[in-house]
PDB file of N, CA and C in Angstrom:
ATOM      1  N   UNK Z   1      -6.622  -1.799 -20.683  1.00 45.00           N
ATOM      2  CA  UNK Z   1      -8.005  -2.089 -20.364  1.00 45.00           C
ATOM      3  C   UNK Z   1      -8.149  -3.579 -20.050  1.00 45.00           C
ATOM      4  N   UNK Z   2      -8.903  -3.880 -19.037  1.00 46.00           N
ATOM      5  CA  UNK Z   2      -9.104  -5.268 -18.618  1.00 46.00           C
ATOM      6  C   UNK Z   2     -10.016  -5.988 -19.604  1.00 46.00           C
ATOM      7  N   UNK Z   3      -9.715  -7.250 -19.853  1.00 47.00           N
ATOM      8  CA  UNK Z   3     -10.551  -8.059 -20.722  1.00 47.00           C
ATOM      9  C   UNK Z   3     -11.898  -8.289 -20.053  1.00 47.00           C
ATOM     10  N   UNK Z   4     -12.892  -8.622 -20.882  1.00 49.00           N
ATOM     11  CA  UNK Z   4     -14.227  -8.853 -20.350  1.00 49.00           C
ATOM     12  C   UNK Z   4     -14.181  -9.945 -19.288  1.00 49.00           C
ATOM     13  N   UNK Z   5     -14.768  -9.655 -18.135  1.00 51.00           N
ATOM     14  CA  UNK Z   5     -14.802 -10.605 -17.040  1.00 51.00           C
ATOM     15  C   UNK Z   5     -13.567 -10.565 -16.151  1.00 51.00           C
ATOM     16  N   UNK Z   6     -12.569  -9.785 -16.559  1.00 52.00           N
ATOM     17  CA  UNK Z   6     -11.343  -9.680 -15.772  1.00 52.00           C
ATOM     18  C   UNK Z   6     -11.451  -8.476 -14.836  1.00 52.00           C
ATOM     19  N   UNK Z   7     -10.952  -8.621 -13.628  1.00 54.00           N
ATOM     20  CA  UNK Z   7     -11.019  -7.550 -12.637  1.00 54.00           C
ATOM     21  C   UNK Z   7      -9.868  -6.579 -12.880  1.00 54.00           C
ATOM     22  N   UNK Z   8     -10.188  -5.298 -12.951  1.00 63.00           N
ATOM     23  CA  UNK Z   8      -9.172  -4.266 -13.160  1.00 63.00           C
ATOM     24  C   UNK Z   8      -8.648  -3.798 -11.802  1.00 63.00           C
ATOM     25  N   UNK Z   9      -7.332  -3.896 -11.618  1.00 64.00           N
ATOM     26  CA  UNK Z   9      -6.708  -3.480 -10.367  1.00 64.00           C
ATOM     27  C   UNK Z   9      -6.660  -1.953 -10.329  1.00 64.00           C
ATOM     28  N   UNK Z  10      -7.126  -1.344  -9.242  1.00 75.00           N
ATOM     29  CA  UNK Z  10      -7.088   0.121  -9.122  1.00 75.00           C
ATOM     30  C   UNK Z  10      -5.652   0.645  -9.156  1.00 75.00           C
ATOM     31  N   UNK Z  11      -5.492   1.861  -9.672  1.00 83.00           N
ATOM     32  CA  UNK Z  11      -4.169   2.485  -9.757  1.00 83.00           C
ATOM     33  C   UNK Z  11      -4.110   3.714  -8.869  1.00 83.00           C
ATOM     34  N   UNK Z  12      -2.954   3.922  -8.272  1.00 84.00           N
ATOM     35  CA  UNK Z  12      -2.716   5.095  -7.435  1.00 84.00           C
ATOM     36  C   UNK Z  12      -2.434   6.314  -8.294  1.00 84.00           C
ATOM     37  N   UNK Z  13      -2.706   7.475  -7.749  1.00 87.00           N
ATOM     38  CA  UNK Z  13      -2.343   8.719  -8.419  1.00 87.00           C
ATOM     39  C   UNK Z  13      -0.826   8.890  -8.349  1.00 87.00           C
ATOM     40  N   UNK Z  14      -0.284   9.736  -9.208  1.00 90.00           N
ATOM     41  CA  UNK Z  14       1.161  10.016  -9.179  1.00 90.00           C
ATOM     42  C   UNK Z  14       1.556  10.626  -7.837  1.00 90.00           C
ATOM     43  N   UNK Z  15       0.681  11.450  -7.286  1.00 89.00           N
ATOM     44  CA  UNK Z  15       0.909  12.080  -5.990  1.00 89.00           C
ATOM     45  C   UNK Z  15       1.118  11.015  -4.911  1.00 89.00           C
ATOM     46  N   UNK Z  16       0.218  10.036  -4.862  1.00 87.00           N
ATOM     47  CA  UNK Z  16       0.311   8.960  -3.867  1.00 87.00           C
ATOM     48  C   UNK Z  16       1.549   8.098  -4.107  1.00 87.00           C
ATOM     49  N   UNK Z  17       1.882   7.844  -5.377  1.00 89.00           N
ATOM     50  CA  UNK Z  17       3.074   7.051  -5.690  1.00 89.00           C
ATOM     51  C   UNK Z  17       4.337   7.742  -5.180  1.00 89.00           C
ATOM     52  N   UNK Z  18       4.410   9.056  -5.340  1.00 91.00           N
ATOM     53  CA  UNK Z  18       5.578   9.809  -4.863  1.00 91.00           C
ATOM     54  C   UNK Z  18       5.700   9.713  -3.341  1.00 91.00           C
ATOM     55  N   UNK Z  19       4.574   9.806  -2.652  1.00 89.00           N
ATOM     56  CA  UNK Z  19       4.573   9.699  -1.189  1.00 89.00           C
ATOM     57  C   UNK Z  19       5.063   8.315  -0.763  1.00 89.00           C
ATOM     58  N   UNK Z  20       4.553   7.277  -1.415  1.00 87.00           N
ATOM     59  CA  UNK Z  20       4.975   5.907  -1.088  1.00 87.00           C
ATOM     60  C   UNK Z  20       6.470   5.716  -1.312  1.00 87.00           C
ATOM     61  N   UNK Z  21       6.961   6.201  -2.442  1.00 91.00           N
ATOM     62  CA  UNK Z  21       8.379   6.053  -2.751  1.00 91.00           C
ATOM     63  C   UNK Z  21       9.239   6.779  -1.722  1.00 91.00           C
ATOM     64  N   UNK Z  22       8.831   7.993  -1.356  1.00 91.00           N
ATOM     65  CA  UNK Z  22       9.575   8.772  -0.360  1.00 91.00           C
ATOM     66  C   UNK Z  22       9.651   8.010   0.964  1.00 91.00           C
ATOM     67  N   UNK Z  23       8.516   7.482   1.425  1.00 88.00           N
ATOM     68  CA  UNK Z  23       8.484   6.776   2.709  1.00 88.00           C
ATOM     69  C   UNK Z  23       9.207   5.438   2.633  1.00 88.00           C
ATOM     70  N   UNK Z  24       9.117   4.751   1.505  1.00 87.00           N
ATOM     71  CA  UNK Z  24       9.825   3.474   1.360  1.00 87.00           C
ATOM     72  C   UNK Z  24      11.332   3.693   1.466  1.00 87.00           C
ATOM     73  N   UNK Z  25      11.827   4.718   0.798  1.00 89.00           N
ATOM     74  CA  UNK Z  25      13.255   5.026   0.892  1.00 89.00           C
ATOM     75  C   UNK Z  25      13.629   5.413   2.321  1.00 89.00           C
ATOM     76  N   UNK Z  26      12.745   6.122   2.992  1.00 87.00           N
ATOM     77  CA  UNK Z  26      13.007   6.526   4.376  1.00 87.00           C
ATOM     78  C   UNK Z  26      13.111   5.299   5.289  1.00 87.00           C
ATOM     79  N   UNK Z  27      12.177   4.362   5.118  1.00 82.00           N
ATOM     80  CA  UNK Z  27      12.200   3.133   5.926  1.00 82.00           C
ATOM     81  C   UNK Z  27      13.514   2.389   5.714  1.00 82.00           C
ATOM     82  N   UNK Z  28      13.908   2.221   4.465  1.00 84.00           N
ATOM     83  CA  UNK Z  28      15.144   1.488   4.175  1.00 84.00           C
ATOM     84  C   UNK Z  28      16.380   2.235   4.678  1.00 84.00           C
ATOM     85  N   UNK Z  29      16.360   3.553   4.599  1.00 84.00           N
ATOM     86  CA  UNK Z  29      17.492   4.367   5.065  1.00 84.00           C
ATOM     87  C   UNK Z  29      17.616   4.327   6.591  1.00 84.00           C
ATOM     88  N   UNK Z  30      16.474   4.400   7.277  1.00 81.00           N
ATOM     89  CA  UNK Z  30      16.482   4.489   8.734  1.00 81.00           C
ATOM     90  C   UNK Z  30      16.483   3.133   9.434  1.00 81.00           C
ATOM     91  N   UNK Z  31      16.370   2.057   8.666  1.00 78.00           N
ATOM     92  CA  UNK Z  31      16.362   0.711   9.243  1.00 78.00           C
ATOM     93  C   UNK Z  31      17.415  -0.126   8.523  1.00 78.00           C
ATOM     94  N   UNK Z  32      18.692   0.016   8.911  1.00 75.00           N
ATOM     95  CA  UNK Z  32      19.780  -0.663   8.202  1.00 75.00           C
ATOM     96  C   UNK Z  32      19.663  -2.190   8.187  1.00 75.00           C
ATOM     97  N   UNK Z  33      19.061  -2.775   9.211  1.00 78.00           N
ATOM     98  CA  UNK Z  33      18.919  -4.234   9.264  1.00 78.00           C
ATOM     99  C   UNK Z  33      17.503  -4.658   8.882  1.00 78.00           C
ATOM    100  N   UNK Z  34      16.896  -3.933   7.954  1.00 75.00           N
ATOM    101  CA  UNK Z  34      15.520  -4.199   7.539  1.00 75.00           C
ATOM    102  C   UNK Z  34      15.379  -5.620   6.999  1.00 75.00           C
ATOM    103  N   UNK Z  35      14.350  -6.316   7.451  1.00 75.00           N
ATOM    104  CA  UNK Z  35      14.051  -7.679   7.003  1.00 75.00           C
ATOM    105  C   UNK Z  35      12.842  -7.603   6.084  1.00 75.00           C
ATOM    106  N   UNK Z  36      13.055  -7.836   4.800  1.00 73.00           N
ATOM    107  CA  UNK Z  36      11.991  -7.692   3.803  1.00 73.00           C
ATOM    108  C   UNK Z  36      10.828  -8.649   4.055  1.00 73.00           C
ATOM    109  N   UNK Z  37      11.050  -9.713   4.810  1.00 73.00           N
ATOM    110  CA  UNK Z  37       9.969 -10.670   5.070  1.00 73.00           C
ATOM    111  C   UNK Z  37       9.011 -10.198   6.161  1.00 73.00           C
ATOM    112  N   UNK Z  38       9.343  -9.106   6.836  1.00 71.00           N
ATOM    113  CA  UNK Z  38       8.488  -8.569   7.898  1.00 71.00           C
ATOM    114  C   UNK Z  38       7.797  -7.287   7.444  1.00 71.00           C
ATOM    115  N   UNK Z  39       6.685  -6.994   8.055  1.00 66.00           N
ATOM    116  CA  UNK Z  39       5.951  -5.763   7.773  1.00 66.00           C
ATOM    117  C   UNK Z  39       6.751  -4.560   8.270  1.00 66.00           C
ATOM    118  N   UNK Z  40       6.719  -3.481   7.524  1.00 63.00           N
ATOM    119  CA  UNK Z  40       7.470  -2.270   7.883  1.00 63.00           C
ATOM    120  C   UNK Z  40       7.076  -1.741   9.255  1.00 63.00           C
ATOM    121  N   UNK Z  41       5.814  -1.831   9.624  1.00 59.00           N
ATOM    122  CA  UNK Z  41       5.371  -1.264  10.898  1.00 59.00           C
ATOM    123  C   UNK Z  41       5.962  -1.994  12.091  1.00 59.00           C
ATOM    124  N   UNK Z  42       6.294  -3.251  11.925  1.00 58.00           N
ATOM    125  CA  UNK Z  42       6.869  -4.034  13.019  1.00 58.00           C
ATOM    126  C   UNK Z  42       8.306  -3.602  13.284  1.00 58.00           C
ATOM    127  N   UNK Z  43       9.018  -3.242  12.238  1.00 56.00           N
ATOM    128  CA  UNK Z  43      10.448  -2.990  12.333  1.00 56.00           C
ATOM    129  C   UNK Z  43      10.835  -1.535  12.546  1.00 56.00           C
ATOM    130  N   UNK Z  44       9.961  -0.626  12.229  1.00 61.00           N
ATOM    131  CA  UNK Z  44      10.331   0.786  12.211  1.00 61.00           C
ATOM    132  C   UNK Z  44       9.544   1.584  13.231  1.00 61.00           C
ATOM    133  N   UNK Z  45      10.171   2.592  13.746  1.00 61.00           N
ATOM    134  CA  UNK Z  45       9.496   3.466  14.697  1.00 61.00           C
ATOM    135  C   UNK Z  45       9.067   4.771  14.055  1.00 61.00           C
ATOM    136  N   UNK Z  46       8.788   4.740  12.768  1.00 65.00           N
ATOM    137  CA  UNK Z  46       8.402   5.959  12.061  1.00 65.00           C
ATOM    138  C   UNK Z  46       7.057   6.472  12.550  1.00 65.00           C
ATOM    139  N   UNK Z  47       6.810   7.722  12.314  1.00 74.00           N
ATOM    140  CA  UNK Z  47       5.542   8.328  12.705  1.00 74.00           C
ATOM    141  C   UNK Z  47       4.486   7.992  11.657  1.00 74.00           C
ATOM    142  N   UNK Z  48       3.760   6.915  11.921  1.00 75.00           N
ATOM    143  CA  UNK Z  48       2.778   6.444  10.945  1.00 75.00           C
ATOM    144  C   UNK Z  48       1.629   7.417  10.774  1.00 75.00           C
ATOM    145  N   UNK Z  49       1.366   8.238  11.784  1.00 78.00           N
ATOM    146  CA  UNK Z  49       0.314   9.241  11.667  1.00 78.00           C
ATOM    147  C   UNK Z  49       0.605  10.229  10.554  1.00 78.00           C
ATOM    148  N   UNK Z  50       1.872  10.629  10.428  1.00 84.00           N
ATOM    149  CA  UNK Z  50       2.256  11.553   9.352  1.00 84.00           C
ATOM    150  C   UNK Z  50       2.123  10.858   8.001  1.00 84.00           C
ATOM    151  N   UNK Z  51       2.588   9.604   7.920  1.00 82.00           N
ATOM    152  CA  UNK Z  51       2.465   8.841   6.675  1.00 82.00           C
ATOM    153  C   UNK Z  51       1.003   8.736   6.252  1.00 82.00           C
ATOM    154  N   UNK Z  52       0.139   8.347   7.188  1.00 82.00           N
ATOM    155  CA  UNK Z  52      -1.282   8.211   6.869  1.00 82.00           C
ATOM    156  C   UNK Z  52      -1.887   9.538   6.439  1.00 82.00           C
ATOM    157  N   UNK Z  53      -1.533  10.605   7.121  1.00 85.00           N
ATOM    158  CA  UNK Z  53      -2.066  11.927   6.776  1.00 85.00           C
ATOM    159  C   UNK Z  53      -1.659  12.316   5.352  1.00 85.00           C
ATOM    160  N   UNK Z  54      -0.410  12.046   4.991  1.00 88.00           N
ATOM    161  CA  UNK Z  54       0.047  12.345   3.635  1.00 88.00           C
ATOM    162  C   UNK Z  54      -0.708  11.505   2.604  1.00 88.00           C
ATOM    163  N   UNK Z  55      -0.896  10.227   2.901  1.00 86.00           N
ATOM    164  CA  UNK Z  55      -1.613   9.365   1.957  1.00 86.00           C
ATOM    165  C   UNK Z  55      -3.066   9.797   1.821  1.00 86.00           C
ATOM    166  N   UNK Z  56      -3.717  10.066   2.948  1.00 86.00           N
ATOM    167  CA  UNK Z  56      -5.119  10.487   2.904  1.00 86.00           C
ATOM    168  C   UNK Z  56      -5.278  11.796   2.153  1.00 86.00           C
ATOM    169  N   UNK Z  57      -4.265  12.653   2.202  1.00 89.00           N
ATOM    170  CA  UNK Z  57      -4.326  13.948   1.538  1.00 89.00           C
ATOM    171  C   UNK Z  57      -3.916  13.917   0.077  1.00 89.00           C
ATOM    172  N   UNK Z  58      -3.421  12.772  -0.402  1.00 89.00           N
ATOM    173  CA  UNK Z  58      -2.977  12.696  -1.793  1.00 89.00           C
ATOM    174  C   UNK Z  58      -4.177  12.705  -2.735  1.00 89.00           C
ATOM    175  N   UNK Z  59      -3.939  13.203  -3.931  1.00 89.00           N
ATOM    176  CA  UNK Z  59      -5.031  13.327  -4.904  1.00 89.00           C
ATOM    177  C   UNK Z  59      -5.595  11.954  -5.262  1.00 89.00           C
ATOM    178  N   UNK Z  60      -6.898  11.838  -5.252  1.00 87.00           N
ATOM    179  CA  UNK Z  60      -7.583  10.617  -5.647  1.00 87.00           C
ATOM    180  C   UNK Z  60      -7.568   9.494  -4.628  1.00 87.00           C
ATOM    181  N   UNK Z  61      -7.121   9.770  -3.398  1.00 86.00           N
ATOM    182  CA  UNK Z  61      -6.995   8.703  -2.402  1.00 86.00           C
ATOM    183  C   UNK Z  61      -8.333   8.050  -2.080  1.00 86.00           C
ATOM    184  N   UNK Z  62      -9.356   8.844  -1.822  1.00 87.00           N
ATOM    185  CA  UNK Z  62     -10.664   8.277  -1.469  1.00 87.00           C
ATOM    186  C   UNK Z  62     -11.203   7.402  -2.592  1.00 87.00           C
ATOM    187  N   UNK Z  63     -11.058   7.868  -3.827  1.00 87.00           N
ATOM    188  CA  UNK Z  63     -11.520   7.107  -4.985  1.00 87.00           C
ATOM    189  C   UNK Z  63     -10.739   5.799  -5.108  1.00 87.00           C
ATOM    190  N   UNK Z  64      -9.426   5.869  -4.908  1.00 86.00           N
ATOM    191  CA  UNK Z  64      -8.592   4.670  -4.974  1.00 86.00           C
ATOM    192  C   UNK Z  64      -9.029   3.646  -3.933  1.00 86.00           C
ATOM    193  N   UNK Z  65      -9.220   4.085  -2.691  1.00 82.00           N
ATOM    194  CA  UNK Z  65      -9.586   3.152  -1.627  1.00 82.00           C
ATOM    195  C   UNK Z  65     -10.962   2.533  -1.863  1.00 82.00           C
ATOM    196  N   UNK Z  66     -11.876   3.317  -2.410  1.00 83.00           N
ATOM    197  CA  UNK Z  66     -13.200   2.772  -2.729  1.00 83.00           C
ATOM    198  C   UNK Z  66     -13.073   1.688  -3.798  1.00 83.00           C
ATOM    199  N   UNK Z  67     -12.281   1.960  -4.831  1.00 83.00           N
ATOM    200  CA  UNK Z  67     -12.074   0.976  -5.893  1.00 83.00           C
ATOM    201  C   UNK Z  67     -11.326  -0.247  -5.368  1.00 83.00           C
ATOM    202  N   UNK Z  68     -10.354  -0.023  -4.476  1.00 80.00           N
ATOM    203  CA  UNK Z  68      -9.588  -1.139  -3.918  1.00 80.00           C
ATOM    204  C   UNK Z  68     -10.485  -2.033  -3.069  1.00 80.00           C
ATOM    205  N   UNK Z  69     -11.384  -1.443  -2.311  1.00 76.00           N
ATOM    206  CA  UNK Z  69     -12.305  -2.233  -1.499  1.00 76.00           C
ATOM    207  C   UNK Z  69     -13.178  -3.106  -2.405  1.00 76.00           C
ATOM    208  N   UNK Z  70     -13.677  -2.532  -3.495  1.00 77.00           N
ATOM    209  CA  UNK Z  70     -14.483  -3.294  -4.453  1.00 77.00           C
ATOM    210  C   UNK Z  70     -13.645  -4.410  -5.070  1.00 77.00           C
ATOM    211  N   UNK Z  71     -12.408  -4.100  -5.433  1.00 76.00           N
ATOM    212  CA  UNK Z  71     -11.501  -5.090  -6.007  1.00 76.00           C
ATOM    213  C   UNK Z  71     -11.266  -6.240  -5.032  1.00 76.00           C
ATOM    214  N   UNK Z  72     -11.008  -5.903  -3.768  1.00 74.00           N
ATOM    215  CA  UNK Z  72     -10.746  -6.928  -2.762  1.00 74.00           C
ATOM    216  C   UNK Z  72     -11.954  -7.843  -2.572  1.00 74.00           C
ATOM    217  N   UNK Z  73     -13.148  -7.290  -2.637  1.00 72.00           N
ATOM    218  CA  UNK Z  73     -14.355  -8.107  -2.459  1.00 72.00           C
ATOM    219  C   UNK Z  73     -14.504  -9.123  -3.577  1.00 72.00           C
ATOM    220  N   UNK Z  74     -13.879  -8.865  -4.719  1.00 71.00           N
ATOM    221  CA  UNK Z  74     -14.007  -9.762  -5.868  1.00 71.00           C
ATOM    222  C   UNK Z  74     -12.914 -10.823  -5.930  1.00 71.00           C
ATOM    223  N   UNK Z  75     -11.970 -10.778  -5.014  1.00 69.00           N
ATOM    224  CA  UNK Z  75     -10.877 -11.754  -5.049  1.00 69.00           C
ATOM    225  C   UNK Z  75     -11.196 -12.957  -4.168  1.00 69.00           C
ATOM    226  N   UNK Z  76     -10.588 -14.073  -4.497  1.00 62.00           N
ATOM    227  CA  UNK Z  76     -10.798 -15.304  -3.725  1.00 62.00           C
ATOM    228  C   UNK Z  76     -10.351 -15.145  -2.282  1.00 62.00           C
ATOM    229  N   UNK Z  77      -9.251 -14.413  -2.073  1.00 60.00           N
ATOM    230  CA  UNK Z  77      -8.716 -14.258  -0.726  1.00 60.00           C
ATOM    231  C   UNK Z  77      -9.727 -13.596   0.207  1.00 60.00           C
ATOM    232  N   UNK Z  78     -10.522 -12.684  -0.337  1.00 57.00           N
ATOM    233  CA  UNK Z  78     -11.504 -11.981   0.476  1.00 57.00           C
ATOM    234  C   UNK Z  78     -12.499 -12.972   1.076  1.00 57.00           C
ATOM    235  N   UNK Z  79     -12.886 -13.943   0.292  1.00 54.00           N
ATOM    236  CA  UNK Z  79     -13.870 -14.913   0.761  1.00 54.00           C
ATOM    237  C   UNK Z  79     -13.259 -15.960   1.686  1.00 54.00           C
ATOM    238  N   UNK Z  80     -11.935 -16.088   1.664  1.00 57.00           N
ATOM    239  CA  UNK Z  80     -11.265 -17.061   2.519  1.00 57.00           C
ATOM    240  C   UNK Z  80     -10.842 -16.466   3.857  1.00 57.00           C
ATOM    241  N   UNK Z  81     -10.990 -15.172   4.016  1.00 57.00           N
ATOM    242  CA  UNK Z  81     -10.569 -14.505   5.240  1.00 57.00           C
ATOM    243  C   UNK Z  81     -11.745 -13.746   5.829  1.00 57.00           C
ATOM    244  N   UNK Z  82     -11.886 -13.825   7.138  1.00 54.00           N
ATOM    245  CA  UNK Z  82     -13.002 -13.144   7.788  1.00 54.00           C
ATOM    246  C   UNK Z  82     -12.819 -11.636   7.830  1.00 54.00           C
ATOM    247  N   UNK Z  83     -11.574 -11.188   7.936  1.00 55.00           N
ATOM    248  CA  UNK Z  83     -11.363  -9.753   8.096  1.00 55.00           C
ATOM    249  C   UNK Z  83     -10.240  -9.223   7.212  1.00 55.00           C
ATOM    250  N   UNK Z  84     -10.193  -9.650   5.962  1.00 51.00           N
ATOM    251  CA  UNK Z  84      -9.177  -9.147   5.054  1.00 51.00           C
ATOM    252  C   UNK Z  84      -9.413  -7.668   4.811  1.00 51.00           C
ATOM    253  N   UNK Z  85      -8.437  -6.882   5.127  1.00 58.00           N
ATOM    254  CA  UNK Z  85      -8.517  -5.435   4.940  1.00 58.00           C
ATOM    255  C   UNK Z  85      -7.325  -4.992   4.117  1.00 58.00           C
ATOM    256  N   UNK Z  86      -7.449  -3.832   3.552  1.00 62.00           N
ATOM    257  CA  UNK Z  86      -6.359  -3.265   2.776  1.00 62.00           C
ATOM    258  C   UNK Z  86      -6.039  -1.906   3.359  1.00 62.00           C
ATOM    259  N   UNK Z  87      -4.800  -1.717   3.734  1.00 69.00           N
ATOM    260  CA  UNK Z  87      -4.399  -0.474   4.381  1.00 69.00           C
ATOM    261  C   UNK Z  87      -3.258   0.183   3.617  1.00 69.00           C
ATOM    262  N   UNK Z  88      -3.052   1.456   3.886  1.00 75.00           N
ATOM    263  CA  UNK Z  88      -1.975   2.176   3.216  1.00 75.00           C
ATOM    264  C   UNK Z  88      -0.602   1.577   3.535  1.00 75.00           C
ATOM    265  N   UNK Z  89      -0.462   0.955   4.694  1.00 75.00           N
ATOM    266  CA  UNK Z  89       0.822   0.327   5.020  1.00 75.00           C
ATOM    267  C   UNK Z  89       1.079  -0.880   4.121  1.00 75.00           C
ATOM    268  N   UNK Z  90       0.032  -1.521   3.623  1.00 78.00           N
ATOM    269  CA  UNK Z  90       0.214  -2.611   2.666  1.00 78.00           C
ATOM    270  C   UNK Z  90       0.874  -2.084   1.398  1.00 78.00           C
ATOM    271  N   UNK Z  91       0.435  -0.910   0.968  1.00 82.00           N
ATOM    272  CA  UNK Z  91       1.044  -0.283  -0.204  1.00 82.00           C
ATOM    273  C   UNK Z  91       2.507   0.044   0.064  1.00 82.00           C
ATOM    274  N   UNK Z  92       2.788   0.521   1.267  1.00 83.00           N
ATOM    275  CA  UNK Z  92       4.166   0.852   1.629  1.00 83.00           C
ATOM    276  C   UNK Z  92       5.037  -0.401   1.616  1.00 83.00           C
ATOM    277  N   UNK Z  93       4.538  -1.487   2.155  1.00 81.00           N
ATOM    278  CA  UNK Z  93       5.300  -2.741   2.153  1.00 81.00           C
ATOM    279  C   UNK Z  93       5.589  -3.215   0.728  1.00 81.00           C
ATOM    280  N   UNK Z  94       4.620  -3.067  -0.161  1.00 83.00           N
ATOM    281  CA  UNK Z  94       4.805  -3.449  -1.564  1.00 83.00           C
ATOM    282  C   UNK Z  94       5.877  -2.576  -2.204  1.00 83.00           C
ATOM    283  N   UNK Z  95       5.828  -1.275  -1.934  1.00 85.00           N
ATOM    284  CA  UNK Z  95       6.813  -0.348  -2.498  1.00 85.00           C
ATOM    285  C   UNK Z  95       8.209  -0.627  -1.941  1.00 85.00           C
ATOM    286  N   UNK Z  96       8.310  -0.912  -0.661  1.00 84.00           N
ATOM    287  CA  UNK Z  96       9.608  -1.247  -0.059  1.00 84.00           C
ATOM    288  C   UNK Z  96      10.180  -2.490  -0.727  1.00 84.00           C
ATOM    289  N   UNK Z  97       9.348  -3.482  -0.918  1.00 84.00           N
ATOM    290  CA  UNK Z  97       9.808  -4.716  -1.557  1.00 84.00           C
ATOM    291  C   UNK Z  97      10.280  -4.445  -2.983  1.00 84.00           C
ATOM    292  N   UNK Z  98       9.557  -3.589  -3.708  1.00 86.00           N
ATOM    293  CA  UNK Z  98       9.934  -3.246  -5.085  1.00 86.00           C
ATOM    294  C   UNK Z  98      11.316  -2.580  -5.110  1.00 86.00           C
ATOM    295  N   UNK Z  99      11.551  -1.654  -4.207  1.00 87.00           N
ATOM    296  CA  UNK Z  99      12.821  -0.930  -4.150  1.00 87.00           C
ATOM    297  C   UNK Z  99      13.937  -1.838  -3.639  1.00 87.00           C
ATOM    298  N   UNK Z 100      13.618  -2.679  -2.679  1.00 79.00           N
ATOM    299  CA  UNK Z 100      14.599  -3.545  -2.014  1.00 79.00           C
ATOM    300  C   UNK Z 100      15.253  -4.529  -2.980  1.00 79.00           C
ATOM    301  N   UNK Z 101      14.472  -4.992  -3.940  1.00 74.00           N
ATOM    302  CA  UNK Z 101      14.971  -6.033  -4.868  1.00 74.00           C
ATOM    303  C   UNK Z 101      16.009  -5.513  -5.807  1.00 74.00           C
TER     304      UNK Z 101
END
């Protein structure tokens, strides 16, 4: 539980976590010269429509994104950027980095 005045970071459902892990492993498997400093979408020719459809269909996705949007509005970065957005590919990049290390 977050301390009083502290912002609680939204959590993904187990369903969404499994989808992210599956796709992260796929990206690393299909991109042998993957550069962790670059976004996955730049380096890979994967079918992002299928990835997005799976994420949108995962349990609790709409609730997670609503909470994430609220969370982002409360961060300093949101106020320093005109169009800071949070997308499912950001989650994929985070998961790839976690596995890559």
